[in-house]
PDB file of C-alpha atoms and ligand atoms in Angstrom:
ATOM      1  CA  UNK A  18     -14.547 -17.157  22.145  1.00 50.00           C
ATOM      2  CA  UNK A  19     -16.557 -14.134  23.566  1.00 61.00           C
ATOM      3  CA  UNK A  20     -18.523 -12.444  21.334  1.00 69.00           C
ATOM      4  CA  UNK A  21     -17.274  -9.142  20.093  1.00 78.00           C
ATOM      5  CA  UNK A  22     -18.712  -5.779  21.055  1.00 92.00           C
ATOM      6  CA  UNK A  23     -18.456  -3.844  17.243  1.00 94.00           C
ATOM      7  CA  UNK A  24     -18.189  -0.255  18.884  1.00 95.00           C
ATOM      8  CA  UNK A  25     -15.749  -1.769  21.308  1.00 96.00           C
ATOM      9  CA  UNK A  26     -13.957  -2.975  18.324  1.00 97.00           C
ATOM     10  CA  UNK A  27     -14.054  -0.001  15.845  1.00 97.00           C
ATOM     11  CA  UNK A  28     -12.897   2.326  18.947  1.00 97.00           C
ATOM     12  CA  UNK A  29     -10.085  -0.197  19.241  1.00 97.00           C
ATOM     13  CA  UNK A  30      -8.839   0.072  15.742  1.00 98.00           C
ATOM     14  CA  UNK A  31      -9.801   3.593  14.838  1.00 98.00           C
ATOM     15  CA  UNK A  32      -7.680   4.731  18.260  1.00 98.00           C
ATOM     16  CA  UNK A  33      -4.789   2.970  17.317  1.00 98.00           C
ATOM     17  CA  UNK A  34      -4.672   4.120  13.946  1.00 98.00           C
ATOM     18  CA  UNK A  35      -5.516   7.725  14.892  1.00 98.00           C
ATOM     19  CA  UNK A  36      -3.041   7.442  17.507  1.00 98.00           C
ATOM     20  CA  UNK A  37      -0.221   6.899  15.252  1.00 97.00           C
ATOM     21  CA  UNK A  38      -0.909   9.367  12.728  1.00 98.00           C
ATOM     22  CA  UNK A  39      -0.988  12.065  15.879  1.00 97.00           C
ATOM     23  CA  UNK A  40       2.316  10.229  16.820  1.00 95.00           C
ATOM     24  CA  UNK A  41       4.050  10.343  13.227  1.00 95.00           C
ATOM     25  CA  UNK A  42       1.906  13.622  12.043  1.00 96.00           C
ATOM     26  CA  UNK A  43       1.330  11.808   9.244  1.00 97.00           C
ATOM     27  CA  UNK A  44      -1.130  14.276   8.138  1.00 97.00           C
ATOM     28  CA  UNK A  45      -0.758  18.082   8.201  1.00 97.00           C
ATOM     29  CA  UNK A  46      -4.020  20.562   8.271  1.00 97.00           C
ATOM     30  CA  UNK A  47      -5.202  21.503   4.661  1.00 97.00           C
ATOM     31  CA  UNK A  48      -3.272  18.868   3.477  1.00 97.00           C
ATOM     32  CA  UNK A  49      -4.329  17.175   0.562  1.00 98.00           C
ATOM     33  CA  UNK A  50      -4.450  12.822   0.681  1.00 98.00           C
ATOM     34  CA  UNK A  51      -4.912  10.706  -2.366  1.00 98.00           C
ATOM     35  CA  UNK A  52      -5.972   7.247  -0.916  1.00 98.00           C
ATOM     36  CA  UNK A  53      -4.736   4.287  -2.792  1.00 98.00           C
ATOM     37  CA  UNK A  54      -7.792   2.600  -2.983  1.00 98.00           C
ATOM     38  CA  UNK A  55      -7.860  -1.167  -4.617  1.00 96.00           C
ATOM     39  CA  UNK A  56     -11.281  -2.218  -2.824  1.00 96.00           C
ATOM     40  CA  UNK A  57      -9.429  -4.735  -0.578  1.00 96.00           C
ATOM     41  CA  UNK A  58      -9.741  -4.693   2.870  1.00 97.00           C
ATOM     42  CA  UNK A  59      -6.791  -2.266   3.729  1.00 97.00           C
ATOM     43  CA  UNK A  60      -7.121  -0.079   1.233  1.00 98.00           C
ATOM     44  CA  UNK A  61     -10.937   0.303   2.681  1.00 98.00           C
ATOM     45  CA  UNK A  62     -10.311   0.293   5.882  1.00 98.00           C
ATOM     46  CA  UNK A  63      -7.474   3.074   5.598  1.00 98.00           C
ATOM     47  CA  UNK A  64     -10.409   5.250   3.621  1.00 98.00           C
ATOM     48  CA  UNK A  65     -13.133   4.723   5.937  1.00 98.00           C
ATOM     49  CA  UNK A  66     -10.222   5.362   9.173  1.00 98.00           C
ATOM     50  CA  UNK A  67      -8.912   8.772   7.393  1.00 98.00           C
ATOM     51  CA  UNK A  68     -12.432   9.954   6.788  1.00 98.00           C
ATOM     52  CA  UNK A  69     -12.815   9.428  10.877  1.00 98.00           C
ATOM     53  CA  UNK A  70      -9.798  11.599  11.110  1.00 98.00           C
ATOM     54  CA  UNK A  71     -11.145  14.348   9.321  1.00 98.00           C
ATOM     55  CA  UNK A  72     -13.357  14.749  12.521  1.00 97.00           C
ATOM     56  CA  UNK A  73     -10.027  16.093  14.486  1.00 96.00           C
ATOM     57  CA  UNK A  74      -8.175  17.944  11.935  1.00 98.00           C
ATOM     58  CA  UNK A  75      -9.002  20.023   8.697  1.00 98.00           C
ATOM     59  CA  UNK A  76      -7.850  18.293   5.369  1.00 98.00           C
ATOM     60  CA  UNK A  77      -9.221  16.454   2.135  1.00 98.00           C
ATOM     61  CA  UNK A  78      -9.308  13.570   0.936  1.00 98.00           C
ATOM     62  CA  UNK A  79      -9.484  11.977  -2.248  1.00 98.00           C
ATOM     63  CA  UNK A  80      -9.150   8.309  -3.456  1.00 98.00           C
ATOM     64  CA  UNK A  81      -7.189   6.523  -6.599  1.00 98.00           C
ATOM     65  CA  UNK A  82      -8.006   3.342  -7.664  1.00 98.00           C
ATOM     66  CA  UNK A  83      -5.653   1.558 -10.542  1.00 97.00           C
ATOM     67  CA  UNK A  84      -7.104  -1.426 -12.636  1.00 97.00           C
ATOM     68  CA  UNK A  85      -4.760  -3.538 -13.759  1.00 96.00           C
ATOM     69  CA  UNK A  86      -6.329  -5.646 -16.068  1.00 96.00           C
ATOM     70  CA  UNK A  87      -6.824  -9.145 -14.214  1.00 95.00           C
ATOM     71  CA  UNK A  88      -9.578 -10.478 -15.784  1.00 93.00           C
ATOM     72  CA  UNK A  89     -12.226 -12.266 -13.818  1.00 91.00           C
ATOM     73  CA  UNK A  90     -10.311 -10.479 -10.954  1.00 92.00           C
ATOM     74  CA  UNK A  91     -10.248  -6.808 -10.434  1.00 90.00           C
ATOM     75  CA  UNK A  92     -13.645  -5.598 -11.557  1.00 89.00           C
ATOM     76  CA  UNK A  93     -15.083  -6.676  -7.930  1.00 91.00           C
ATOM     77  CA  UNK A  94     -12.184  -4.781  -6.280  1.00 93.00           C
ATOM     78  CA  UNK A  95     -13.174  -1.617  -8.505  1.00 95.00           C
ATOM     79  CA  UNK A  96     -16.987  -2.672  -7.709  1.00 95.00           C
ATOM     80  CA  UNK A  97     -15.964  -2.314  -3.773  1.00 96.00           C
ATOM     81  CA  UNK A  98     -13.837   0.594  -4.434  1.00 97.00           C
ATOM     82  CA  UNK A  99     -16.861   3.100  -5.513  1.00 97.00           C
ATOM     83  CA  UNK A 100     -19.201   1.787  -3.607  1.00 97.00           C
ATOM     84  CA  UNK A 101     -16.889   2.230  -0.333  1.00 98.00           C
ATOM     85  CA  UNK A 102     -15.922   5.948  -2.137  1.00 98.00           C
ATOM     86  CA  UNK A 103     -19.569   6.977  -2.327  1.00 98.00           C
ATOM     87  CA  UNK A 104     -21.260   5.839   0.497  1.00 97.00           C
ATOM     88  CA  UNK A 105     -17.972   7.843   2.427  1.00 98.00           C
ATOM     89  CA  UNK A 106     -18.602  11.070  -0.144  1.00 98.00           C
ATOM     90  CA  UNK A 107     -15.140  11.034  -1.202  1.00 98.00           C
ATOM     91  CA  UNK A 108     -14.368  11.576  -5.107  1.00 98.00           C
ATOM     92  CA  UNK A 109     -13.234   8.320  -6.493  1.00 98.00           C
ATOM     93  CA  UNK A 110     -10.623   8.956  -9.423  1.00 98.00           C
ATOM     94  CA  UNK A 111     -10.456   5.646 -11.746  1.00 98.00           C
ATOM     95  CA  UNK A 112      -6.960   4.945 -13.615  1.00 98.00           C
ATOM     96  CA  UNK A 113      -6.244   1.678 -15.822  1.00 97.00           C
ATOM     97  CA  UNK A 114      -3.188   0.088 -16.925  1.00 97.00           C
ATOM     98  CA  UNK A 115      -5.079  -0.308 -20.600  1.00 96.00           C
ATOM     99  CA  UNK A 116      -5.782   3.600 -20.719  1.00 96.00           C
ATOM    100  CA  UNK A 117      -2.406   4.842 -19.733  1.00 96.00           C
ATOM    101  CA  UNK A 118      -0.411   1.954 -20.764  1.00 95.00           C
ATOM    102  CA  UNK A 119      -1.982   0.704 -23.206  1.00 95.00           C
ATOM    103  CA  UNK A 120      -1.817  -3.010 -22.054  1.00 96.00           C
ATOM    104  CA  UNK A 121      -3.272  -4.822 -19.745  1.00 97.00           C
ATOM    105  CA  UNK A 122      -1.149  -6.972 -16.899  1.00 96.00           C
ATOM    106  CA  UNK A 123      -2.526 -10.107 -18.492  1.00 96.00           C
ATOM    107  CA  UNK A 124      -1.244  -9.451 -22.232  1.00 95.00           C
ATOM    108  CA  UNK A 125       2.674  -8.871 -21.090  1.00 94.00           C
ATOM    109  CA  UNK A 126       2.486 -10.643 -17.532  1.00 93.00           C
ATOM    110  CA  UNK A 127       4.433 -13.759 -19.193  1.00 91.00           C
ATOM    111  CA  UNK A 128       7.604 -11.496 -19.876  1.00 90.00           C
ATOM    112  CA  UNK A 129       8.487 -11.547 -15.775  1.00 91.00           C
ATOM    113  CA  UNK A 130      10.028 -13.854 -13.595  1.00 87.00           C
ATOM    114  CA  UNK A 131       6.790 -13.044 -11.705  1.00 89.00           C
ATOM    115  CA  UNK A 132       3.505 -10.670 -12.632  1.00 93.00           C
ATOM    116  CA  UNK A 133       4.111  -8.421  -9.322  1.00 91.00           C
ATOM    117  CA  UNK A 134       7.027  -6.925 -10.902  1.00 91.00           C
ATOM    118  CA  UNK A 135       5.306  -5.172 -13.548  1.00 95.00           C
ATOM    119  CA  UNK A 136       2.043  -4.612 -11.760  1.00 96.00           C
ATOM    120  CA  UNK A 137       3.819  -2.734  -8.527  1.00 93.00           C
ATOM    121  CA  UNK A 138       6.225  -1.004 -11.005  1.00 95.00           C
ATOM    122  CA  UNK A 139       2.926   0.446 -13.419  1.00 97.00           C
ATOM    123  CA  UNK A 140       0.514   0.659 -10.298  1.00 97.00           C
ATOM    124  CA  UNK A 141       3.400   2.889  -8.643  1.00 95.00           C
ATOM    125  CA  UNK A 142       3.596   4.896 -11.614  1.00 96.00           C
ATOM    126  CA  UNK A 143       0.408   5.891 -11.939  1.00 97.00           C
ATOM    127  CA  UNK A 144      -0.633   6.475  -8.393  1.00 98.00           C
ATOM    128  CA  UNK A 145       2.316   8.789  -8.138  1.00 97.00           C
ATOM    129  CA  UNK A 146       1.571  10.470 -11.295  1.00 97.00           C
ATOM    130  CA  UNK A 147      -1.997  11.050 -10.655  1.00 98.00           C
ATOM    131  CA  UNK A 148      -1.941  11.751  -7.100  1.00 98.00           C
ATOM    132  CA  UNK A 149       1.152  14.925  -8.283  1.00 97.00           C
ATOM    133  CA  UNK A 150      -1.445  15.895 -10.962  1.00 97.00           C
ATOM    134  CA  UNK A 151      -4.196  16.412  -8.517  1.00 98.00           C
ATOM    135  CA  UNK A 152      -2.058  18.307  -6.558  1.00 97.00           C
ATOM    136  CA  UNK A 153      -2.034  15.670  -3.566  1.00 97.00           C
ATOM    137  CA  UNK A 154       0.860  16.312  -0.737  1.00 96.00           C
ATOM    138  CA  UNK A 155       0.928  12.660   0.213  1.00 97.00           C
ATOM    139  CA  UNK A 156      -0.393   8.769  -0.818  1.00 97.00           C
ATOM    140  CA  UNK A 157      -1.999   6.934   1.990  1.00 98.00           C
ATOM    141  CA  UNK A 158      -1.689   3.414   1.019  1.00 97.00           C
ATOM    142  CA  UNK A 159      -2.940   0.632   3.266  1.00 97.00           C
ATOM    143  CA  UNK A 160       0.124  -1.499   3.954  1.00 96.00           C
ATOM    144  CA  UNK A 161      -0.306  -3.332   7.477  1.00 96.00           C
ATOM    145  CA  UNK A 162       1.777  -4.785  10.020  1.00 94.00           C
ATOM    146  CA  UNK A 163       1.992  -8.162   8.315  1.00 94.00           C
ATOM    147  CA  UNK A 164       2.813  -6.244   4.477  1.00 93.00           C
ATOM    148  CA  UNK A 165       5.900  -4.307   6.634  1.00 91.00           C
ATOM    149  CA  UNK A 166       7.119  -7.305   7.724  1.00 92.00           C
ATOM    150  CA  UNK A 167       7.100  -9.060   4.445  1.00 91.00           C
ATOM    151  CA  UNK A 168       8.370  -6.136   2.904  1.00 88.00           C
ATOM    152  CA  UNK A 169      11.355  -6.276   5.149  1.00 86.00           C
ATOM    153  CA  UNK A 170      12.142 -10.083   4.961  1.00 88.00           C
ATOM    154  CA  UNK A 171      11.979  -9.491   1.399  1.00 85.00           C
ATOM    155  CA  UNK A 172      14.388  -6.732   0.656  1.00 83.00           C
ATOM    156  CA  UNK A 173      16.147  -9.121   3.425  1.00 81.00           C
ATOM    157  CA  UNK A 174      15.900 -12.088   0.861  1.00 80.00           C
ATOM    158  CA  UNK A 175      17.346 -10.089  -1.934  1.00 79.00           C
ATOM    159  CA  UNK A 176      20.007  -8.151  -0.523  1.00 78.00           C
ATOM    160  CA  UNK A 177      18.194  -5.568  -1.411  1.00 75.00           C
ATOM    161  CA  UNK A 178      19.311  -3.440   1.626  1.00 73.00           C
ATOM    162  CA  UNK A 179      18.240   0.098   0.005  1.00 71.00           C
ATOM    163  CA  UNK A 180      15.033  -0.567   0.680  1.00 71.00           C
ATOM    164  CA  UNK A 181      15.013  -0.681   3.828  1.00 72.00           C
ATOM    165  CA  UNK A 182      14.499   3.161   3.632  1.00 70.00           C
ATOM    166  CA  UNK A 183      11.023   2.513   2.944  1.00 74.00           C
ATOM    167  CA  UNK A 184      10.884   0.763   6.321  1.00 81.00           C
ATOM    168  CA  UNK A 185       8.354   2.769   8.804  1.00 87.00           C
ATOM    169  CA  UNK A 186       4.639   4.465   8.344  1.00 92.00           C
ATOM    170  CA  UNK A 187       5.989   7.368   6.498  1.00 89.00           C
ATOM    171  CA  UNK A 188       8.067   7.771   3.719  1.00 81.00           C
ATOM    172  CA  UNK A 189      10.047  11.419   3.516  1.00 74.00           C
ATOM    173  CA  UNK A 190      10.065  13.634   0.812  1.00 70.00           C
ATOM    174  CA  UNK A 191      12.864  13.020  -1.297  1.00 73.00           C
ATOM    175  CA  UNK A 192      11.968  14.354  -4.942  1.00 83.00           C
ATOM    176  CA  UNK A 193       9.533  17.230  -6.058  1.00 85.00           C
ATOM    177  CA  UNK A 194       7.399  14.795  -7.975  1.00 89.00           C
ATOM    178  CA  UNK A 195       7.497  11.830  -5.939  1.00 92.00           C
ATOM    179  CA  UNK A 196       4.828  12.313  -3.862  1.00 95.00           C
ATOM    180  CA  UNK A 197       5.492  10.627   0.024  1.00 94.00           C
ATOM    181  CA  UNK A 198       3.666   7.963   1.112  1.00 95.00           C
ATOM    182  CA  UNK A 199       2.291   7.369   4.532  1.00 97.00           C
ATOM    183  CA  UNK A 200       0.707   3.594   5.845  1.00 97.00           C
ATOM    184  CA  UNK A 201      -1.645   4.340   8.732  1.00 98.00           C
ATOM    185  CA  UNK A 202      -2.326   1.000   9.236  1.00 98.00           C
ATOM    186  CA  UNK A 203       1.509   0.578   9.731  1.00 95.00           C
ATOM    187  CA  UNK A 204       1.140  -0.750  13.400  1.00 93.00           C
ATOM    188  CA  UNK A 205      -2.388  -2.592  12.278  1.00 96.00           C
ATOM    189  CA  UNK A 206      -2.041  -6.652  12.239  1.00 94.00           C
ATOM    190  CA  UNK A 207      -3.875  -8.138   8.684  1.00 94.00           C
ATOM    191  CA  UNK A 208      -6.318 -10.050  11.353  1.00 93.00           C
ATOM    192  CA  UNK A 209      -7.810  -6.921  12.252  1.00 96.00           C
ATOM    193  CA  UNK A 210      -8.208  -5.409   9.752  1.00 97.00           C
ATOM    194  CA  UNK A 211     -10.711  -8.350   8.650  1.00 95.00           C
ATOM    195  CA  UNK A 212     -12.201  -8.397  11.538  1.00 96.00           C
ATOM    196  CA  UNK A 213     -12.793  -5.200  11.496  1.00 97.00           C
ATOM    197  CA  UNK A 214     -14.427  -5.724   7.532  1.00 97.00           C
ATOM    198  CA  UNK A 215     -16.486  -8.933   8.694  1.00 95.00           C
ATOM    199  CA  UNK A 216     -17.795  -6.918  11.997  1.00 96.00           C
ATOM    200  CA  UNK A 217     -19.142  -3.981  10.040  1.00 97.00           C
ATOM    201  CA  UNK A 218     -20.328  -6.085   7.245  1.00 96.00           C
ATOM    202  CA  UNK A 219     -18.093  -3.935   5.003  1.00 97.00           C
ATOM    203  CA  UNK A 220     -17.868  -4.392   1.200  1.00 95.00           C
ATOM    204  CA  UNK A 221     -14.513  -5.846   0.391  1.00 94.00           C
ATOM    205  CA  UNK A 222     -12.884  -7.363  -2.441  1.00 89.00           C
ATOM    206  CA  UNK A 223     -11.820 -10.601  -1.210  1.00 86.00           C
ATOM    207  CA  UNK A 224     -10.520 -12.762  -3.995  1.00 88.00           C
ATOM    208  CA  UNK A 225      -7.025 -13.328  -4.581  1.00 88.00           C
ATOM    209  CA  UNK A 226      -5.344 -12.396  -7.107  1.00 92.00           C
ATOM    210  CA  UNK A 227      -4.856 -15.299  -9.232  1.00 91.00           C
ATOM    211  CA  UNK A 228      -1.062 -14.380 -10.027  1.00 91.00           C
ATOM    212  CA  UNK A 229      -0.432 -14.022  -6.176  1.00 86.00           C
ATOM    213  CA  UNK A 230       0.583 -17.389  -5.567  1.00 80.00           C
ATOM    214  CA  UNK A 231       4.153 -17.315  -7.615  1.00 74.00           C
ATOM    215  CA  UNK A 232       5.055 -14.289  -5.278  1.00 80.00           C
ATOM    216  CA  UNK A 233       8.106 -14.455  -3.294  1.00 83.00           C
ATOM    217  CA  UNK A 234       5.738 -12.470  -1.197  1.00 85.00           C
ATOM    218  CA  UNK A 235       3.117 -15.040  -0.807  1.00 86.00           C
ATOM    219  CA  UNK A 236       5.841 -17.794   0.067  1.00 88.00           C
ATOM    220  CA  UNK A 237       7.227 -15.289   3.067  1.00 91.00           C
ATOM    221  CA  UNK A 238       3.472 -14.884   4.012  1.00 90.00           C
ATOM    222  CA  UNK A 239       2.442 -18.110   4.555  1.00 90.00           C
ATOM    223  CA  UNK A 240       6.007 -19.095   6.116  1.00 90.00           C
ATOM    224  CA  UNK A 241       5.244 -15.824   8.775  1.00 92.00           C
ATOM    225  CA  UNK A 242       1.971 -17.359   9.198  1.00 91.00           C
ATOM    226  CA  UNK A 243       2.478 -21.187  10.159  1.00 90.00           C
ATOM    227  CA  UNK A 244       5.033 -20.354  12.034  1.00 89.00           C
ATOM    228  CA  UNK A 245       3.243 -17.425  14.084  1.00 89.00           C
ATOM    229  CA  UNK A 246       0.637 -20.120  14.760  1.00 88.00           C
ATOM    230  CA  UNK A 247       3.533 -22.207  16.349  1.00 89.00           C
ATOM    231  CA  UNK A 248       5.338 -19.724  18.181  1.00 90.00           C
ATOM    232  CA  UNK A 249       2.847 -16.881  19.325  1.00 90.00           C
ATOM    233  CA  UNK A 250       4.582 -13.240  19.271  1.00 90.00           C
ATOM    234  CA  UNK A 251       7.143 -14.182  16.290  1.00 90.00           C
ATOM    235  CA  UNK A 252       5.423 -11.120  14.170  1.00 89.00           C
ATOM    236  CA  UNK A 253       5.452  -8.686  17.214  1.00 88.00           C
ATOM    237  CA  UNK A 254       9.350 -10.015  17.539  1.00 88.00           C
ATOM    238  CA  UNK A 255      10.421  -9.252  14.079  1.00 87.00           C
ATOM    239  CA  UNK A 256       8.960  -6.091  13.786  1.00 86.00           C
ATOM    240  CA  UNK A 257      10.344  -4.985  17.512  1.00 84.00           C
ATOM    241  CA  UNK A 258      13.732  -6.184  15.867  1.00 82.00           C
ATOM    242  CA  UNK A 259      13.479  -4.084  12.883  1.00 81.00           C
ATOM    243  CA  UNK A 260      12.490  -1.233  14.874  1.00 78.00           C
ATOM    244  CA  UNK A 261      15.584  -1.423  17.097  1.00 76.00           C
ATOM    245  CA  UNK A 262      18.381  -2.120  14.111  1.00 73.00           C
ATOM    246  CA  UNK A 263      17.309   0.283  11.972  1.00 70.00           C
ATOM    247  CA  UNK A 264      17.605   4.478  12.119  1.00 58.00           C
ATOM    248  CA  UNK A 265      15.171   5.363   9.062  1.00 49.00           C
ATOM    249  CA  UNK A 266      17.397   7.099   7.774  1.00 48.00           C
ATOM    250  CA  UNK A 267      17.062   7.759   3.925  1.00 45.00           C
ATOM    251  CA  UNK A 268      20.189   7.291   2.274  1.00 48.00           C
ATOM    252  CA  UNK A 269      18.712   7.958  -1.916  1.00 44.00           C
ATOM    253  CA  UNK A 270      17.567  11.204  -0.982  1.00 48.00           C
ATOM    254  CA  UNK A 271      20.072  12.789  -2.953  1.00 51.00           C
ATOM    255  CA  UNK A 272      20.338  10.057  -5.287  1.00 69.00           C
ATOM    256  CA  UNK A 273      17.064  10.594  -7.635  1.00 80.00           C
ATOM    257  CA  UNK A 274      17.183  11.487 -11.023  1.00 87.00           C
ATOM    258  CA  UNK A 275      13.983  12.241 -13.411  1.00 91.00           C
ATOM    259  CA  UNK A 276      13.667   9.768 -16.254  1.00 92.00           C
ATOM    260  CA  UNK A 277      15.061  10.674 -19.293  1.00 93.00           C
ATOM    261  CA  UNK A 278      12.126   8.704 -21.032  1.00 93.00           C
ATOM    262  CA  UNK A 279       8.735   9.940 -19.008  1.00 93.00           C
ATOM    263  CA  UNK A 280      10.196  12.602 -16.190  1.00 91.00           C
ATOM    264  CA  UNK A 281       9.071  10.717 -13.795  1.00 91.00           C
ATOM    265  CA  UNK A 282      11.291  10.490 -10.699  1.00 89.00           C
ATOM    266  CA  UNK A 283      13.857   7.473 -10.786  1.00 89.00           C
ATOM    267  CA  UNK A 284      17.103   6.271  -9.057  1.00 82.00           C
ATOM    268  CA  UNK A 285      18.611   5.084 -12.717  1.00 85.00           C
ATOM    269  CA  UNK A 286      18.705   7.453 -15.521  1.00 90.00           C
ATOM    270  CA  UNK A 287      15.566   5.530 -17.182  1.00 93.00           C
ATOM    271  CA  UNK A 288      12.507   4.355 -14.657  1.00 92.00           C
ATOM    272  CA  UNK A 289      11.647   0.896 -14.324  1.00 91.00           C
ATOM    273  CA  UNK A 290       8.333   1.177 -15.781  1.00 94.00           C
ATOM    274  CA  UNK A 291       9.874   2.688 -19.310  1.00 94.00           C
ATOM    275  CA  UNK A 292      12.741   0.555 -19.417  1.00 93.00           C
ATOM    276  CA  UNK A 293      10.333  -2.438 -19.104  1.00 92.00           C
ATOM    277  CA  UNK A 294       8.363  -1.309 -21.784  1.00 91.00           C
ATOM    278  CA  UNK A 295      11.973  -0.033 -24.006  1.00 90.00           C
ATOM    279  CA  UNK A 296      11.648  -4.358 -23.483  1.00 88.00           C
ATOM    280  CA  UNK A 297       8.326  -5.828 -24.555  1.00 87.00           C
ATOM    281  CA  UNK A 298       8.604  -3.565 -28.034  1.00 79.00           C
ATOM    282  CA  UNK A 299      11.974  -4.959 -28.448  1.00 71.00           C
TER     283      UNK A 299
HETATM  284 FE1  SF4 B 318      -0.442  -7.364  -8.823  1.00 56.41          FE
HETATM  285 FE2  SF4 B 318       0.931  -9.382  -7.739  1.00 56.41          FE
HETATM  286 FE3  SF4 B 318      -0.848  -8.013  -6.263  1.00 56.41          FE
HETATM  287 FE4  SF4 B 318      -1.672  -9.628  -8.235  1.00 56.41          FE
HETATM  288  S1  SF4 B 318      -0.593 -10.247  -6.358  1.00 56.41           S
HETATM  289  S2  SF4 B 318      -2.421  -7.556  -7.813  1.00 56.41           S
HETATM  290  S3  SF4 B 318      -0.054  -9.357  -9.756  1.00 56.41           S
HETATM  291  S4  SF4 B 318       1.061  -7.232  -7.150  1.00 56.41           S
END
């Protein structure tokens, strides 16, 4: 394989994903972005690409990172998180499951069918609560290509059709306190995005996490995977497909309530996060 030219590269990457932020206006002048930051390589990437951006339009940044209490797991993530926040001069604001929680994933992890319910439900949470409290207008998490497609096939899997509204590299508005997300790396394949790491000699957080493996999403990974290695495109296919069935349209716009529990903004009358923990005390 040739080798790779890194400026070649990085003007490769950094144009696509500053081309479809231009093309979605994901981000408005004086606009305030909270970065979801967990170390790993998308998360980093998307800090390092929106900090590139700031060369073409006026707006702040700042980034959120959540530990969740993995031990022997997420300290290295947090590790790549402040260094990547510092050497970029962007103000790093550290949240943990323990200190507004007060648990950690691995003391109530056992409760689930699988640990990612709690730990997206919680990490949600707080992003979204600290990211309203520091006045942010949007969360820029780094979901790729490959997470969208996963995404998908999972809501697919369920039947779990509503969520299909979350389909696309911005989510709308649709509650005063929920604050919208956008995925710049939306259109970005996972392989770049490490290639893009390894080129630059970036600090990442590389493990995985060790409760990964019993993810539905993990299975649907490695499934998109082998077979994209057999049949070259499949990814690009799906996606396309996705693309063309679907409008975007947000049909629980109107439907959000605010917790009766927390106030935080929910589709039920009680958010997931404090109905699951209504369950562990009980
Ligand atoms: Fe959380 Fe699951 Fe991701 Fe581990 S793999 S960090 S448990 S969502």
């Amino acid at each position: 394989m040739a080798k790779l030219d890194v400026e070649e590269y990085n003007d490769m990457i950094f144009s696509r994903i500053n081309n479809l932020i231009s093309e979605y206006d994901l981000i408005k002048e004086n606009e305030l972005i909270a970065v979801a930051l967990s170390g790993g390589k998308d998360s980093v990437l998307t800090l390092h690409a929106l900090k590139g951006y700031q060369e073409f339009l006026d707006f702040d940044l700042v980034a959120i990172s959540v530990d969740e209490g993995i031990k022997g797991y997420r300290a290295h993530g947090i590790d790549a998180a402040v260094n990547n926040a510092r050497e970029l001069g962007i103000e790093l604001i550290q949240k943990s499951f323990l200190e507004d929680e007060g648990f950690a994933l691995d003391d109530i992890y056992q409760e689930f069918k699988s640990a990612c319910i709690p730990c997206g439900v919680f990490r949600r949470n707080i992003l979204n609560k600290t990211a309203y409290e520091v006045g942010a207008s949007k969360i820029a998490t780094g979901h790729n290509l490959d997470d969208e497609i996963q995404s998908f096939l999972m809501s697919f899997a369920r039947g779990d059709t509503i969520k299909f509204s979350k389909f696309g590299p911005e989510l709308d508005v649709i509650h005063p306190k929920l604050v919208p997300r956008i995925k710049p790396l939306w259109n970005t394949p996972e392989k770049d995005v490490g290639t893009w790491a390894i080129l630059n000699n970036i600090e990442i957080h590389l493990d995985e996490c060790p409760y990964s493996h019993l993810s539905l999403r993990a299975k649907i990974k490695e499934f998109l995977n082998v077979n994209e290695d057999a049949h070259p495109g499949l990814k690009k296919n799906i996606m396309e497909s996705f693309q063309k069935i679907l409008t975007f349209e947000n049909d629980i716009s109107t439907n959000l309530n605010e917790c009766e529990v927390c106030g935080e903004p929910t589709s039920s009358n009680i958010c997931k996060a404090c109905e699951i923990k209504k369950d562990l005390v009980s």
